[in-house]
Tab-separated table of C-alpha atoms and ligand atoms in Angstrom:
chain	number	residue	atom	x	y	z
A	6	UNK	CA	21.298	-14.895	2.618
A	7	UNK	CA	20.661	-11.636	0.804
A	8	UNK	CA	17.320	-10.004	1.261
A	9	UNK	CA	16.014	-10.957	-2.149
A	10	UNK	CA	16.881	-14.618	-1.661
A	11	UNK	CA	13.866	-15.152	0.595
A	12	UNK	CA	11.674	-16.524	-2.180
A	13	UNK	CA	14.558	-18.642	-3.470
A	14	UNK	CA	15.171	-20.397	-0.154
A	15	UNK	CA	11.450	-20.899	0.221
A	16	UNK	CA	11.361	-22.625	-3.136
A	17	UNK	CA	14.389	-24.718	-2.282
A	18	UNK	CA	12.605	-25.943	0.851
A	19	UNK	CA	9.892	-27.308	-1.469
A	20	UNK	CA	7.079	-26.246	0.858
A	21	UNK	CA	4.519	-25.658	-1.890
A	22	UNK	CA	4.363	-24.343	-5.416
A	23	UNK	CA	2.747	-21.087	-4.405
A	24	UNK	CA	4.297	-18.411	-2.269
A	25	UNK	CA	2.014	-17.620	0.695
A	26	UNK	CA	1.490	-13.867	0.724
A	27	UNK	CA	-0.500	-11.319	2.698
A	28	UNK	CA	-2.008	-8.112	1.403
A	29	UNK	CA	-2.354	-5.079	3.696
A	30	UNK	CA	-5.109	-2.612	2.838
A	31	UNK	CA	-6.935	0.428	4.166
A	32	UNK	CA	-9.532	1.314	1.536
A	33	UNK	CA	-11.114	0.387	-1.748
A	34	UNK	CA	-8.879	-2.545	-2.604
A	35	UNK	CA	-8.679	-2.329	-6.384
A	36	UNK	CA	-5.032	-3.405	-6.198
A	37	UNK	CA	-6.014	-6.301	-3.952
A	38	UNK	CA	-8.602	-7.244	-6.591
A	39	UNK	CA	-5.949	-7.141	-9.311
A	40	UNK	CA	-3.816	-9.527	-7.238
A	41	UNK	CA	-6.783	-11.821	-6.588
A	42	UNK	CA	-7.544	-11.873	-10.314
A	43	UNK	CA	-4.003	-12.543	-11.503
A	44	UNK	CA	-1.289	-14.029	-9.254
A	45	UNK	CA	-3.602	-15.566	-6.617
A	46	UNK	CA	-3.749	-19.309	-7.148
A	47	UNK	CA	-0.940	-19.133	-9.690
A	48	UNK	CA	2.493	-17.898	-8.558
A	49	UNK	CA	1.231	-16.928	-5.119
A	50	UNK	CA	-1.526	-17.727	-2.670
A	51	UNK	CA	-3.086	-14.829	-0.788
A	52	UNK	CA	-3.516	-16.436	2.616
A	53	UNK	CA	-4.435	-13.324	4.607
A	54	UNK	CA	-5.688	-9.776	4.128
A	55	UNK	CA	-5.210	-7.307	6.980
A	56	UNK	CA	-6.792	-3.882	7.107
A	57	UNK	CA	-5.976	-0.851	9.224
A	58	UNK	CA	-9.619	0.215	8.858
A	59	UNK	CA	-12.652	-1.779	9.993
A	60	UNK	CA	-15.242	-1.838	7.232
A	61	UNK	CA	-12.799	-1.093	4.412
A	62	UNK	CA	-14.347	-2.249	1.111
A	63	UNK	CA	-11.153	-4.218	0.447
A	64	UNK	CA	-12.185	-6.617	3.217
A	65	UNK	CA	-15.325	-7.523	1.264
A	66	UNK	CA	-13.221	-8.323	-1.776
A	67	UNK	CA	-11.058	-10.655	0.325
A	68	UNK	CA	-14.068	-12.340	1.914
A	69	UNK	CA	-15.693	-12.824	-1.494
A	70	UNK	CA	-12.536	-14.657	-2.589
A	71	UNK	CA	-12.564	-16.820	0.539
A	72	UNK	CA	-9.418	-15.211	1.995
A	73	UNK	CA	-9.077	-14.846	5.755
A	74	UNK	CA	-9.221	-11.244	6.984
A	75	UNK	CA	-8.143	-9.337	10.076
A	76	UNK	CA	-8.423	-5.738	11.283
A	77	UNK	CA	-5.487	-4.093	13.062
A	78	UNK	CA	-6.586	-0.540	13.783
A	79	UNK	CA	-3.903	1.698	15.233
A	80	UNK	CA	-6.301	3.009	17.924
A	81	UNK	CA	-6.699	-0.484	19.364
A	82	UNK	CA	-3.052	-0.616	20.477
A	83	UNK	CA	-1.049	1.473	22.966
A	84	UNK	CA	1.461	2.447	20.271
A	85	UNK	CA	2.539	1.666	16.735
A	86	UNK	CA	5.134	-0.869	17.888
A	87	UNK	CA	2.478	-2.908	19.660
A	88	UNK	CA	0.300	-2.821	16.537
A	89	UNK	CA	3.281	-3.834	14.392
A	90	UNK	CA	4.090	-6.807	16.623
A	91	UNK	CA	0.480	-8.011	16.729
A	92	UNK	CA	0.121	-7.714	12.956
A	93	UNK	CA	3.466	-9.414	12.247
A	94	UNK	CA	2.605	-12.256	14.617
A	95	UNK	CA	-0.780	-12.797	12.964
A	96	UNK	CA	0.819	-12.938	9.516
A	97	UNK	CA	3.680	-15.194	10.632
A	98	UNK	CA	1.171	-17.648	12.150
A	99	UNK	CA	-0.329	-17.961	8.681
A	100	UNK	CA	3.021	-18.752	7.065
A	101	UNK	CA	3.244	-15.499	5.129
A	102	UNK	CA	6.502	-15.100	3.151
A	103	UNK	CA	5.748	-11.848	1.320
A	104	UNK	CA	3.761	-8.853	2.562
A	105	UNK	CA	2.195	-6.628	-0.095
A	106	UNK	CA	1.061	-3.128	0.848
A	107	UNK	CA	-1.795	-2.261	-1.510
A	108	UNK	CA	-3.251	1.066	-0.449
A	109	UNK	CA	-2.147	0.515	3.151
A	110	UNK	CA	-2.208	3.959	4.768
A	111	UNK	CA	-0.007	3.240	7.800
A	112	UNK	CA	3.737	3.287	8.369
A	113	UNK	CA	5.336	0.016	9.426
A	114	UNK	CA	8.324	0.241	11.766
A	115	UNK	CA	11.348	-1.945	12.434
A	116	UNK	CA	9.443	-4.391	14.695
A	117	UNK	CA	7.391	-5.346	11.654
A	118	UNK	CA	10.056	-5.138	8.939
A	119	UNK	CA	12.495	-7.293	10.945
A	120	UNK	CA	9.972	-10.138	10.857
A	121	UNK	CA	9.847	-10.058	7.031
A	122	UNK	CA	13.326	-8.977	5.914
A	123	UNK	CA	13.411	-7.972	2.263
A	124	UNK	CA	9.903	-9.311	1.835
A	125	UNK	CA	7.619	-6.277	2.081
A	126	UNK	CA	6.632	-4.399	-1.079
A	127	UNK	CA	4.440	-1.375	-1.745
A	128	UNK	CA	2.746	0.321	-4.683
A	129	UNK	CA	2.941	4.124	-4.760
A	130	UNK	CA	1.253	6.479	-7.253
A	131	UNK	CA	4.306	8.536	-8.275
A	132	UNK	CA	7.655	8.102	-9.940
A	133	UNK	CA	9.746	7.818	-6.794
A	134	UNK	CA	11.833	9.432	-5.438
A	135	UNK	CA	9.487	12.254	-6.511
A	136	UNK	CA	6.445	12.835	-4.307
A	137	UNK	CA	6.710	10.252	-1.511
A	138	UNK	CA	4.165	10.041	1.290
A	139	UNK	CA	0.527	11.074	1.376
A	140	UNK	CA	-1.195	12.880	-1.496
A	141	UNK	CA	1.368	11.891	-4.140
A	142	UNK	CA	-0.901	12.741	-7.052
A	143	UNK	CA	-1.873	16.089	-5.514
A	144	UNK	CA	1.814	16.832	-4.901
A	145	UNK	CA	2.650	16.058	-8.529
A	146	UNK	CA	-0.208	18.223	-9.840
A	147	UNK	CA	0.831	21.119	-7.594
A	148	UNK	CA	4.397	20.794	-8.895
A	149	UNK	CA	3.083	20.946	-12.459
A	150	UNK	CA	4.656	17.765	-13.812
A	151	UNK	CA	3.781	16.506	-17.306
A	152	UNK	CA	4.612	12.854	-16.687
A	153	UNK	CA	2.968	10.887	-13.873
A	154	UNK	CA	3.673	7.359	-12.826
A	155	UNK	CA	3.619	4.388	-10.503
A	156	UNK	CA	6.391	2.742	-8.491
A	157	UNK	CA	6.453	-0.722	-6.950
A	158	UNK	CA	9.259	-0.857	-4.402
A	159	UNK	CA	10.657	-2.758	-1.465
A	160	UNK	CA	9.718	-1.202	1.860
A	161	UNK	CA	12.369	0.024	4.276
A	162	UNK	CA	12.018	2.049	7.465
A	163	UNK	CA	11.695	5.327	5.531
A	164	UNK	CA	8.695	6.777	3.734
A	165	UNK	CA	8.516	5.263	0.221
A	166	UNK	CA	12.325	5.150	0.185
A	167	UNK	CA	13.119	1.478	-0.492
A	168	UNK	CA	14.663	0.044	-3.688
A	169	UNK	CA	12.568	0.307	-6.853
A	170	UNK	CA	11.302	-2.941	-8.380
A	171	UNK	CA	9.159	-1.691	-11.278
A	172	UNK	CA	8.030	1.699	-12.543
A	173	UNK	CA	5.628	2.854	-15.223
A	174	UNK	CA	4.836	6.319	-16.544
A	175	UNK	CA	2.067	8.092	-18.429
A	176	UNK	CA	2.203	11.493	-20.117
A	177	UNK	CA	-0.622	13.763	-18.981
A	178	UNK	CA	0.518	17.267	-19.969
A	179	UNK	CA	-2.916	18.825	-19.463
A	180	UNK	CA	-4.001	17.075	-16.278
A	181	UNK	CA	-5.601	19.281	-13.614
A	182	UNK	CA	-7.699	17.004	-11.431
A	183	UNK	CA	-6.459	14.206	-9.147
A	184	UNK	CA	-9.308	11.950	-10.296
A	185	UNK	CA	-8.131	12.214	-13.892
A	186	UNK	CA	-4.582	11.248	-12.961
A	187	UNK	CA	-5.739	8.417	-10.705
A	188	UNK	CA	-7.861	6.992	-13.519
A	189	UNK	CA	-4.814	6.981	-15.797
A	190	UNK	CA	-2.573	5.405	-13.161
A	191	UNK	CA	-4.957	2.655	-12.043
A	192	UNK	CA	-4.302	0.323	-14.998
A	193	UNK	CA	-0.556	0.764	-14.472
A	194	UNK	CA	-0.836	-0.114	-10.787
A	195	UNK	CA	-2.976	-3.130	-11.547
A	196	UNK	CA	-0.418	-4.378	-14.052
A	197	UNK	CA	2.826	-3.594	-12.190
A	198	UNK	CA	1.950	-4.798	-8.684
A	199	UNK	CA	0.914	-8.337	-9.718
A	200	UNK	CA	3.919	-8.520	-12.027
A	201	UNK	CA	6.283	-7.604	-9.172
A	202	UNK	CA	4.656	-10.183	-6.889
A	203	UNK	CA	5.013	-12.873	-9.558
A	204	UNK	CA	8.690	-11.972	-10.081
A	205	UNK	CA	9.333	-12.149	-6.341
A	206	UNK	CA	7.515	-15.486	-6.077
A	207	UNK	CA	9.621	-16.923	-8.889
A	208	UNK	CA	12.821	-15.795	-7.142
A	209	UNK	CA	13.524	-13.539	-10.113
A	210	UNK	CA	14.455	-10.379	-8.169
A	211	UNK	CA	18.091	-9.841	-7.269
A	212	UNK	CA	20.402	-6.988	-6.298
A	213	UNK	CA	23.074	-5.434	-8.457
A	214	UNK	CA	26.302	-6.317	-6.585
A	215	UNK	CA	27.720	-2.918	-7.596
A	216	UNK	CA	24.683	-1.022	-6.327
A	217	UNK	CA	22.458	-2.856	-3.810
A	218	UNK	CA	19.741	-0.235	-4.288
A	219	UNK	CA	19.346	-1.403	-7.865
A	220	UNK	CA	16.992	-4.366	-8.259
A	221	UNK	CA	17.786	-6.611	-11.203
A	222	UNK	CA	15.817	-9.404	-12.858
A	223	UNK	CA	17.603	-12.741	-13.009
B	301	GRF	C1	-3.339	3.294	-4.833
B	301	GRF	O1	-3.375	4.430	-5.619
B	301	GRF	C2	-1.946	3.051	-4.316
B	301	GRF	O2	-0.957	3.476	-5.198
B	301	GRF	C3	-1.916	3.880	-3.067
B	301	GRF	O3	-3.207	3.770	-2.518
B	301	GRF	C4	-4.140	3.481	-3.554
B	301	GRF	C5	-4.890	2.246	-3.167
B	301	GRF	O4	-5.980	1.972	-3.976
B	301	GRF	N1	-0.850	3.453	-2.201
B	301	GRF	P1	-6.815	0.638	-3.802
B	301	GRF	O5	-7.298	0.560	-2.363
B	301	GRF	O6	-5.911	-0.521	-4.146
B	301	GRF	O7	-7.950	0.763	-4.758
């Protein structure tokens, strides 16, 4: 089974019409809200929201939507691997088939990724491979770019280095402040992330046999 066939096999098993997904958050949760308002209850069912930060506003959004929440703070575990295993176990117990990182400010290692092969996606506020990691918008402003953007990608063991699913760009030749760029990118994020989740849930994402890094729609 190729990595992107996870949703397909799930469908074939006829478990339910909606793909059970989890959303991992650390902060405000506007991307979580976009998912709750669009794909939740349609192509996918958000069955769990996990935060790396206790008291993150995103948790209130989940609770308001009646979605179960959990907090997995790095400091509560002896190391990252232990946190990864606890988090993966909690999600697996809830039948999660796709993990969506929506403003999740932690790295996930192999112990986590091996539990959800080819089924972890992230939204990042730059046109990858430019400006991976923390402070992407600040990095782009410091570089002096004229075009900013958003990438939704599969997660691998690197930092924002997995195959690209969707990208969107916006021209901001005069931008100076991160807040201004963020405001322009928000609507793109809120459109692209739910769209990528819906495509995954429909089994519509495949790999180009000539270039497995290239995600194709089928
Ligand atoms: C977004 O800009 C996302 O691209 C980045 O973190 C931010 C999360 O925002 N990874 P929110 O918590 O979804 O509002």
